[in-house]
XYZ file of C-alpha atoms in Angstrom:
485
model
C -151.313 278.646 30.393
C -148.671 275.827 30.034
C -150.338 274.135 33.126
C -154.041 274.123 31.525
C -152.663 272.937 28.472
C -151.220 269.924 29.801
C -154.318 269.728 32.001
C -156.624 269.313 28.738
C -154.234 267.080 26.975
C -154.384 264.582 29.786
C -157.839 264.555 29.898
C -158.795 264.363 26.387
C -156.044 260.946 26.178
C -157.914 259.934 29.452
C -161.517 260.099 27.565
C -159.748 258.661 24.372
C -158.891 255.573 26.580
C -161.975 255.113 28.182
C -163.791 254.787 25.004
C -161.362 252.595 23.234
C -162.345 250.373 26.450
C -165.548 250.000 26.115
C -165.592 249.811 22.014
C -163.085 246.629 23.130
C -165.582 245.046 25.686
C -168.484 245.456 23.250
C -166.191 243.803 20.350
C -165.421 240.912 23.215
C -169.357 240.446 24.026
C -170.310 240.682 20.801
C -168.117 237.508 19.920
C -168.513 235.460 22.876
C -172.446 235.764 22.029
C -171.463 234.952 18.473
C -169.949 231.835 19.542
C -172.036 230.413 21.553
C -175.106 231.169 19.356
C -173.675 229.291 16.446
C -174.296 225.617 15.311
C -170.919 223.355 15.834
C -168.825 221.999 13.092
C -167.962 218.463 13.339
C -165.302 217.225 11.267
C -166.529 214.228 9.074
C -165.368 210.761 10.364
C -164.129 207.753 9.016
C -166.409 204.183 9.873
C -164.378 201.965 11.966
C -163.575 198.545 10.712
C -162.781 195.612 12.583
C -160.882 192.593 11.060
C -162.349 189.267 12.500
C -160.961 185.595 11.599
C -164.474 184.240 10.027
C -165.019 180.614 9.158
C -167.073 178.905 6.554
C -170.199 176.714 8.229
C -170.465 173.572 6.212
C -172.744 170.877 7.516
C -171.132 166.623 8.139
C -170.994 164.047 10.259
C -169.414 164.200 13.881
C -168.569 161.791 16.041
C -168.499 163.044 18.832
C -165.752 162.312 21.637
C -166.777 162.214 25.446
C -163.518 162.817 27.550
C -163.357 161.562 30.794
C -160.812 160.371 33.478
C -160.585 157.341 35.203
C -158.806 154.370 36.767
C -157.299 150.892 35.433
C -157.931 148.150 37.396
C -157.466 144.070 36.820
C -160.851 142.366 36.136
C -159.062 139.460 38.221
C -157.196 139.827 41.485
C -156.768 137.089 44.109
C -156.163 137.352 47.697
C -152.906 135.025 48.441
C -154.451 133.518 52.016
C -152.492 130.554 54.239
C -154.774 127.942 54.409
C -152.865 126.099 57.023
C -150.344 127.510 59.788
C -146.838 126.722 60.729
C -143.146 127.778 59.648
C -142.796 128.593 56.045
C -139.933 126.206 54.819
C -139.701 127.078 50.724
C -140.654 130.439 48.862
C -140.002 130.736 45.058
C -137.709 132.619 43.585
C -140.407 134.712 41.769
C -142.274 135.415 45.342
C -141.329 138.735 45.544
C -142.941 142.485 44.657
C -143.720 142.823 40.936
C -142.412 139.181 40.002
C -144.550 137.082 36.923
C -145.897 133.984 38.126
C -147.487 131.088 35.833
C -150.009 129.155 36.526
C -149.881 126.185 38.269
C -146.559 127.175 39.643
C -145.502 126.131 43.227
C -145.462 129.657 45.364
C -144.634 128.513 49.022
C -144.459 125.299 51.103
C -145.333 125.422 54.748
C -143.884 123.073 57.332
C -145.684 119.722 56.939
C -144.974 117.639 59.518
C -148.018 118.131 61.675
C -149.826 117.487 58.201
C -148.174 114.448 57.341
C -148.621 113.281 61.006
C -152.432 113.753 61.069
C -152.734 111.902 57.143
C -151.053 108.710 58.714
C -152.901 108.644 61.838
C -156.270 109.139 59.404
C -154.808 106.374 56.884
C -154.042 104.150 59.947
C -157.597 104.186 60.977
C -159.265 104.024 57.569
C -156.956 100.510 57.691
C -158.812 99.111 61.054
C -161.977 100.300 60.094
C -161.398 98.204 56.518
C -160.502 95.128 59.005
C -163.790 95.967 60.759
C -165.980 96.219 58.265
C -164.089 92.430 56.798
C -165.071 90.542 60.358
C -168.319 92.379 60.112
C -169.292 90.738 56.837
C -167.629 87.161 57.567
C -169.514 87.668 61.017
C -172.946 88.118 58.967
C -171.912 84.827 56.724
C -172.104 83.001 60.056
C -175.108 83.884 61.474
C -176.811 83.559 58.164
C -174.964 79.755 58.199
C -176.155 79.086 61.661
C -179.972 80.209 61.064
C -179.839 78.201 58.296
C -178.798 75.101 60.809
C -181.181 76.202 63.589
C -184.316 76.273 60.743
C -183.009 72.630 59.608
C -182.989 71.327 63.497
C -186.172 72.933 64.315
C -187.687 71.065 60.955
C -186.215 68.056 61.882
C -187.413 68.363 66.091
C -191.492 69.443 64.960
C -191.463 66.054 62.029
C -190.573 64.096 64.847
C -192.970 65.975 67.293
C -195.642 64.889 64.559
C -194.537 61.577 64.235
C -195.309 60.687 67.968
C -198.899 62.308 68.049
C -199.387 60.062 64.835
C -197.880 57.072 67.425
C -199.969 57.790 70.037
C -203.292 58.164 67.857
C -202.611 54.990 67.010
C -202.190 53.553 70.571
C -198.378 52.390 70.136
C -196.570 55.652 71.554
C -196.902 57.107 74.517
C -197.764 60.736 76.107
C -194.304 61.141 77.577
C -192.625 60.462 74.156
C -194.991 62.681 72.652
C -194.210 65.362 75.549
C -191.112 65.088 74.815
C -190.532 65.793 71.240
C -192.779 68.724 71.901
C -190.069 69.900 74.536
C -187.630 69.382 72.139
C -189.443 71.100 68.898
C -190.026 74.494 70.848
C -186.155 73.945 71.997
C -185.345 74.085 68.332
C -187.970 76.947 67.511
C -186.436 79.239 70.458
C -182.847 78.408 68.882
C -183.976 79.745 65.507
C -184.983 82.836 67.001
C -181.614 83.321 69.083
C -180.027 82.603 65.555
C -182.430 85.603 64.050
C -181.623 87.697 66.596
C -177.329 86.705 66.245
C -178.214 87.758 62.261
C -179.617 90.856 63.134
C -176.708 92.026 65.212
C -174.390 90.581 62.647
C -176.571 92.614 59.957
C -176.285 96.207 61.979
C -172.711 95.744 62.857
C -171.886 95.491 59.203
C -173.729 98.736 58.943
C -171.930 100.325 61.282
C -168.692 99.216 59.614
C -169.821 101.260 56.666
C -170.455 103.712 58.410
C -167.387 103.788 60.581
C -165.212 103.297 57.085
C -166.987 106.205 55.427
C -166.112 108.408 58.522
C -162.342 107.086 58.157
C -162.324 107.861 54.599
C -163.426 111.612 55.337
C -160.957 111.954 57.912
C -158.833 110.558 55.603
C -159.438 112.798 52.875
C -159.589 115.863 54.819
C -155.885 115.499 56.393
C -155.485 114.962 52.686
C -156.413 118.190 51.843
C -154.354 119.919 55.130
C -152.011 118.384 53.519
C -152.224 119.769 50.478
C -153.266 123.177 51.773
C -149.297 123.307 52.786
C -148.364 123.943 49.599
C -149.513 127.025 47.565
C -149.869 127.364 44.035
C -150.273 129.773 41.249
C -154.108 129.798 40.192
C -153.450 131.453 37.134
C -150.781 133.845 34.903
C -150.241 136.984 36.681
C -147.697 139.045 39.188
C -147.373 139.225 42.338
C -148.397 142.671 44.549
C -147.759 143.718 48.460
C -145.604 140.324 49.204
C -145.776 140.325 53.412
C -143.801 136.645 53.843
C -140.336 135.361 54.329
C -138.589 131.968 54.198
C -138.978 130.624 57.959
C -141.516 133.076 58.940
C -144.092 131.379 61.203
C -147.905 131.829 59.523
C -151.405 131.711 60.405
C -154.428 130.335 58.956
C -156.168 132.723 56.834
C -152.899 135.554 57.107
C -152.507 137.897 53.682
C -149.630 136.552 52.134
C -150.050 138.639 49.009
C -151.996 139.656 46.238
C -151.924 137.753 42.643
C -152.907 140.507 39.706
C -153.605 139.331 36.524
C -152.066 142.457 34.837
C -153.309 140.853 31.166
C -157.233 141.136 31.736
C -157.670 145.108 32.290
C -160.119 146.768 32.316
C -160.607 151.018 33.135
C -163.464 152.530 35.434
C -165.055 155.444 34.898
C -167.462 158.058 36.063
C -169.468 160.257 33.788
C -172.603 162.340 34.478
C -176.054 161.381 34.015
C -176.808 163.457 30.717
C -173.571 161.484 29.825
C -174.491 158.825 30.620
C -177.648 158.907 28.977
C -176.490 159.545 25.337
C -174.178 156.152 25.583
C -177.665 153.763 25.897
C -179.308 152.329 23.079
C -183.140 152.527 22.148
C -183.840 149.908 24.952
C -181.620 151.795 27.472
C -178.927 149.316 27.306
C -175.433 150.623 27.494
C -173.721 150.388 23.931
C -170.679 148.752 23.552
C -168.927 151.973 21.750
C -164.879 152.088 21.178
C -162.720 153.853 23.905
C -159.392 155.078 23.964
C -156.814 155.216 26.671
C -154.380 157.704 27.064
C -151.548 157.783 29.409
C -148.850 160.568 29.123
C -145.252 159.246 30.925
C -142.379 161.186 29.726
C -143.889 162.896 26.821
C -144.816 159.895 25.498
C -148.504 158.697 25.302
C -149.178 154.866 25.918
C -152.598 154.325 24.212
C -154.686 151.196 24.455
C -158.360 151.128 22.891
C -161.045 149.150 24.338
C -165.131 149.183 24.125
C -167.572 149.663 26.843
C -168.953 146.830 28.806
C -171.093 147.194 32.154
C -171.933 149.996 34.673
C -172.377 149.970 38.005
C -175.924 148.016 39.845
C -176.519 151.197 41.989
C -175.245 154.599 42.483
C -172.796 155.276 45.715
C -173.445 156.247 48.556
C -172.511 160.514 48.445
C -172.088 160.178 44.723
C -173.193 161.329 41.391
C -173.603 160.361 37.861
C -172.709 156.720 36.530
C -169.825 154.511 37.034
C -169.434 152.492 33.714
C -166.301 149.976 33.072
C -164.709 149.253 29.503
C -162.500 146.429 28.765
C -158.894 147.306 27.239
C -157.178 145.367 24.809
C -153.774 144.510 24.534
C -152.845 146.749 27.202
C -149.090 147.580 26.845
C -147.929 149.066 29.521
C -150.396 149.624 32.005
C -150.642 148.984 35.532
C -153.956 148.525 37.847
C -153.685 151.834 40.006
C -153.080 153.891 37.126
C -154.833 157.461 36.214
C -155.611 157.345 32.793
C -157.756 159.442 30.009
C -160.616 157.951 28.716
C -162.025 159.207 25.703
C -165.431 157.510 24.094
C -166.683 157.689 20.796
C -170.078 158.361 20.664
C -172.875 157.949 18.176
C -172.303 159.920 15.124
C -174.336 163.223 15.171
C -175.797 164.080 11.513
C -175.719 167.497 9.876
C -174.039 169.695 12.321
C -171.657 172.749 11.544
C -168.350 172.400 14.414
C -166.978 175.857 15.374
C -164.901 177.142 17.849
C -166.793 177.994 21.391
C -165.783 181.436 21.063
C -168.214 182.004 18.266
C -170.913 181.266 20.055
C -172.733 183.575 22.287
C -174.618 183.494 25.925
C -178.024 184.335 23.992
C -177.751 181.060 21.321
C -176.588 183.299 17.988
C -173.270 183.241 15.894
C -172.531 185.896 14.308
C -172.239 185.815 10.109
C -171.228 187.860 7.267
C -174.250 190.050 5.362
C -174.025 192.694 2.048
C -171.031 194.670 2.341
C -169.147 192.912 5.002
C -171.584 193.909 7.641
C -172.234 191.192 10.748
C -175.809 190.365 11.296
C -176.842 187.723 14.380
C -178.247 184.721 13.450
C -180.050 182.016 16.019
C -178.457 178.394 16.128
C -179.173 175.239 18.757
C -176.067 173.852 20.590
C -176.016 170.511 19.740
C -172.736 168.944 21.828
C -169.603 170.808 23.226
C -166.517 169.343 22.542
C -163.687 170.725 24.332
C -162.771 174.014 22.532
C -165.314 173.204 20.058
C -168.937 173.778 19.704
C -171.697 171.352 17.397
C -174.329 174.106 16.317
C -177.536 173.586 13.987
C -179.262 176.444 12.721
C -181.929 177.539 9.942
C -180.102 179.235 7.211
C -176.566 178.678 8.994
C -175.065 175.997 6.305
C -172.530 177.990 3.959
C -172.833 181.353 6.084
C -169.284 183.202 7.010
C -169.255 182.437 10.902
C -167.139 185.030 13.137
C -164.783 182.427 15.005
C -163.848 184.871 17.728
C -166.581 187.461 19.471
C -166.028 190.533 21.553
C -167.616 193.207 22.746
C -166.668 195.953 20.141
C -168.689 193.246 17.795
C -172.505 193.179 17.028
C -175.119 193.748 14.274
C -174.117 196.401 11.667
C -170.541 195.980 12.079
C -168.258 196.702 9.218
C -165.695 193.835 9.475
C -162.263 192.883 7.198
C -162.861 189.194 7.041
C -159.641 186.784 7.235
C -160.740 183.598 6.009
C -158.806 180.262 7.014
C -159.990 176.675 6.289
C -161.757 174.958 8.907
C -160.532 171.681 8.083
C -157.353 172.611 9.160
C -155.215 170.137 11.362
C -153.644 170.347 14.486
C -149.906 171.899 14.652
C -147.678 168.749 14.270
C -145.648 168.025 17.683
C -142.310 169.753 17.515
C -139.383 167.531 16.674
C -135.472 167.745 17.132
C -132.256 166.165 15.293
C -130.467 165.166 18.243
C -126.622 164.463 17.959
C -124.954 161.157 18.494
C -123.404 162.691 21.652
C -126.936 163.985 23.185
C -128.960 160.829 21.699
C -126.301 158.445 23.385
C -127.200 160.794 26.729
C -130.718 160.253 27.143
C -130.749 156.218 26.041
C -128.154 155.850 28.823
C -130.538 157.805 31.443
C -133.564 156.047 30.378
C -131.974 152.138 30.234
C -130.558 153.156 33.920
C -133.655 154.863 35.218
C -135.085 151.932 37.836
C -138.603 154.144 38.367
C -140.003 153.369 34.558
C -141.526 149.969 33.554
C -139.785 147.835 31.046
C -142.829 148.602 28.238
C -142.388 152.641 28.944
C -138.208 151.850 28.405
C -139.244 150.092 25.288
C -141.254 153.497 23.906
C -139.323 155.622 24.615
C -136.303 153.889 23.714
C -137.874 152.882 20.045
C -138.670 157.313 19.795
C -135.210 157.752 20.525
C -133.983 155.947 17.880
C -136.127 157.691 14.922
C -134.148 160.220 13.067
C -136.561 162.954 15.082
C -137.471 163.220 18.205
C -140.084 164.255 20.221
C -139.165 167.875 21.591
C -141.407 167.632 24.599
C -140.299 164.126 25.173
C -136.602 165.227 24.821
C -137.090 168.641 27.211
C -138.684 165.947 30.225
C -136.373 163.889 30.209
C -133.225 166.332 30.435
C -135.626 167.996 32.852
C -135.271 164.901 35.323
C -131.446 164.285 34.695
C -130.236 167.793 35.954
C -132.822 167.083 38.839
């Protein structure tokens, strides 16, 4: 009985079980059906807002600046050439690399001698042919004397020839007389032609003494000139570049000697595109004579010249592009021919355009502005110019609109912004300056007065900017930059 007992207990716990089971996997289904049958809940979300740096677009008057690069050259340099050969005997003190010359100032002499030699053997015979052409004329007085005394006798022989025909017509001469002053009248006729023909002669050999003295005097005047062509002079104000002579050094006709740059007249070439190009010509496609700045940054200090545009170029180059135009500099402090420089060119000023950064403009031609409620909204402008960083826009409706100076991709119509507003007249950060002690000051004006590889007008900069109560930081870090090299 005990057996059975526990038999029946086990199996009603066993049946108890079993249906606690499956009233657990029907509680299980019946959720997981639940679940996915119903709807989801989404949390409610806050609208993202972006903060953008937005600037107002007012419309003025830009000049705009075309930046371009190019090179200074002299708008006079002269070829040094020997025009005669032989030893070089004299050289100035200033003929030497990088030495100011004045005009009119003796450069080199070259051996004479030879020179000399040839002028007095030219001289000599310009003296005989003088002596010719004085026989030659008293020669011609002569003749023209003895003409005159052969016309006389032959006057005085055919009066006589006339007077004995008149005898013998009257029957008191007789033929042989007569024959005989006829002898002697064509005697005196024939002498007056020898005496023609002695003037003649007389005449072309006073002709040929001109000619002879005119030859002397050319020979004359060109061993002159050789002569002169010994000596070399300064043709105008200017220094003196790639000097290849020495005192004593033997030289050729026509050999370099060196190169005389006027360093006063510069002028800077550049070479701009042709769209460039284009907006620099006038209404009758002239090239305007517009104002240029030069910039040239030595040391962290900018030498500036200005200047205005002059010429460009006949033709384009072979294998190049665009237009090479020249502007002359003024008062040029500084510069060299040979040096790279900036060149920027003030254009014609461009009416009623709004100048934002390049950033706020997009690859499809819109800007994007402020609307109700801080929302963006895409408006359509025209790119007038670039400049640099900057962008010239004009645009229906864009005058006095908030323009987003700085797009991204998270940004586009609809967007709730936070606006920072700045003013876009703001200037450029000013350069950083330093109060330099007496001990550092003293420093770099002893490394730039020593320093052979600057020019006397960048020593004179730099040294003036050393001497202001603040100086320059960039300036200052370059230059200890190059003293611990």
């Amino acid at each position: 009985m005990r057996f059975l007992r526990q038999s029946l207990t086990g199996l009603m716990l066993l049946a108890v079980t079993l249906v606690v089971l499956v009233y657990a996997g029907v509680l299980v289904r019946d959720a997981v059906q639940d679940r996915m049958n119903a709807s989801p809940q989404v949390p409610p979300q806050r609208e993202r807002v972006f903060t953008v740096n937005v600037q107002t677009a007012v419309p003025r008057s830009v000049t705009p600046i075309l930046t371009a690069f190019g090179e200074v050259q002299s708008l006079r340099t002269l070829e040094l050439r020997a025009a005669a050969s032989g030893t070089v005997i004299m050289l100035s003190d200033n003929f030497e690399e990088g030495a100011r010359v004045e005009k009119g100032e003796v450069l080199l002499r070259i051996d004479p001698d030879n020179a000399q030699s040839a002028l007095d053997r030219a001289e000599s015979d310009l003296a005989d042919a003088h002596a010719e052409q004085r026989e030659a004329a008293r020669a011609l007085e002569l003749a023209r004397d003895e003409l005159a005394a052969a016309q006389e006798q032959a006057a005085l022989r055919e009066r006589a020839f006339q007077r004995q025909k008149d005898l013998e017509s009257r029957g008191v001469g007789t033929a042989a007389a007569v024959e005989t002053a006829e002898l002697a009248a064509s005697s005196a006729r024939q002498a007056v032609l020898t005496r023609r023909q002695a003037l003649s002669q007389a005449e072309a050999r006073v002709e040929r003494a001109e000619t002879a003295l005119a030859r002397a005097r050319i020979v004359r005047d060109e061993a002159r000139r050789r002569l002169n062509d010994t000596v070399m002079h300064a043709e105008f104000d200017g220094s003196l570049n790639e000097v290849n002579v020495v005192e004593g050094g033997l030289v050729s006709t026509n050999e370099r000697l060196a190169e005389l740059v006027d360093d006063t007249a510069l002028e800077v070439a550049l070479r701009v595109s042709t769209a460039q190009y284009a907006r620099l010509l006038d209404d009758e496609g002239r090239l305007r004579p517009l104002p240029v700045t030069v910039t040239l940054s030595v040391m962290g200090v900018d030498l500036e010249a200005t200047g205005v545009l002059k010429r460009d170029s006949a033709a384009v180059g072979e294998g190049q592009s665009g237009r090479l135009i020249f502007a002359r500099l003024d008062r040029a402090r500084g510069f060299k021919p040979g040096d790279f420089v900036t060149v920027r060119v003030s254009e014609p000023e461009i009416d009623n355009v709004v100048r934002l950064p390049a950033t706020a403009l997009a690859a499809d031609g819109t800007v994007l502005v402020l609307g109700d409620d801080d929302r963006l909204a895409p408006l359509a402008v025209t790119l007038v110019r670039r400049q640099g960083d900057d962008v010239l826009l004009r645009g229906d409706g864009l005058a006095g609109r908030e323009v987003v100076r700085e797009r991204s991709p998270l940004l586009g119509e609809g967007i709730k912004v936070r606006p920072l507003r700045q003013d876009d007249q703001g200037a450029d950060a000013a350069p950083a300056l330093l109060d330099l002690s007496e001990e550092r000051r003293a420093r770099l004006v002893a490394y730039v007065e020593g320093d052979g590889s600057m020019t006397e007008a960048v020593k004179s900069t730099i040294l003036d900017r050393l001497q202001q109560p603040r100086v320059p930081a960039q300036m200052v870090e370059r230059l200890e930059s190059r003293m611990g090299g």
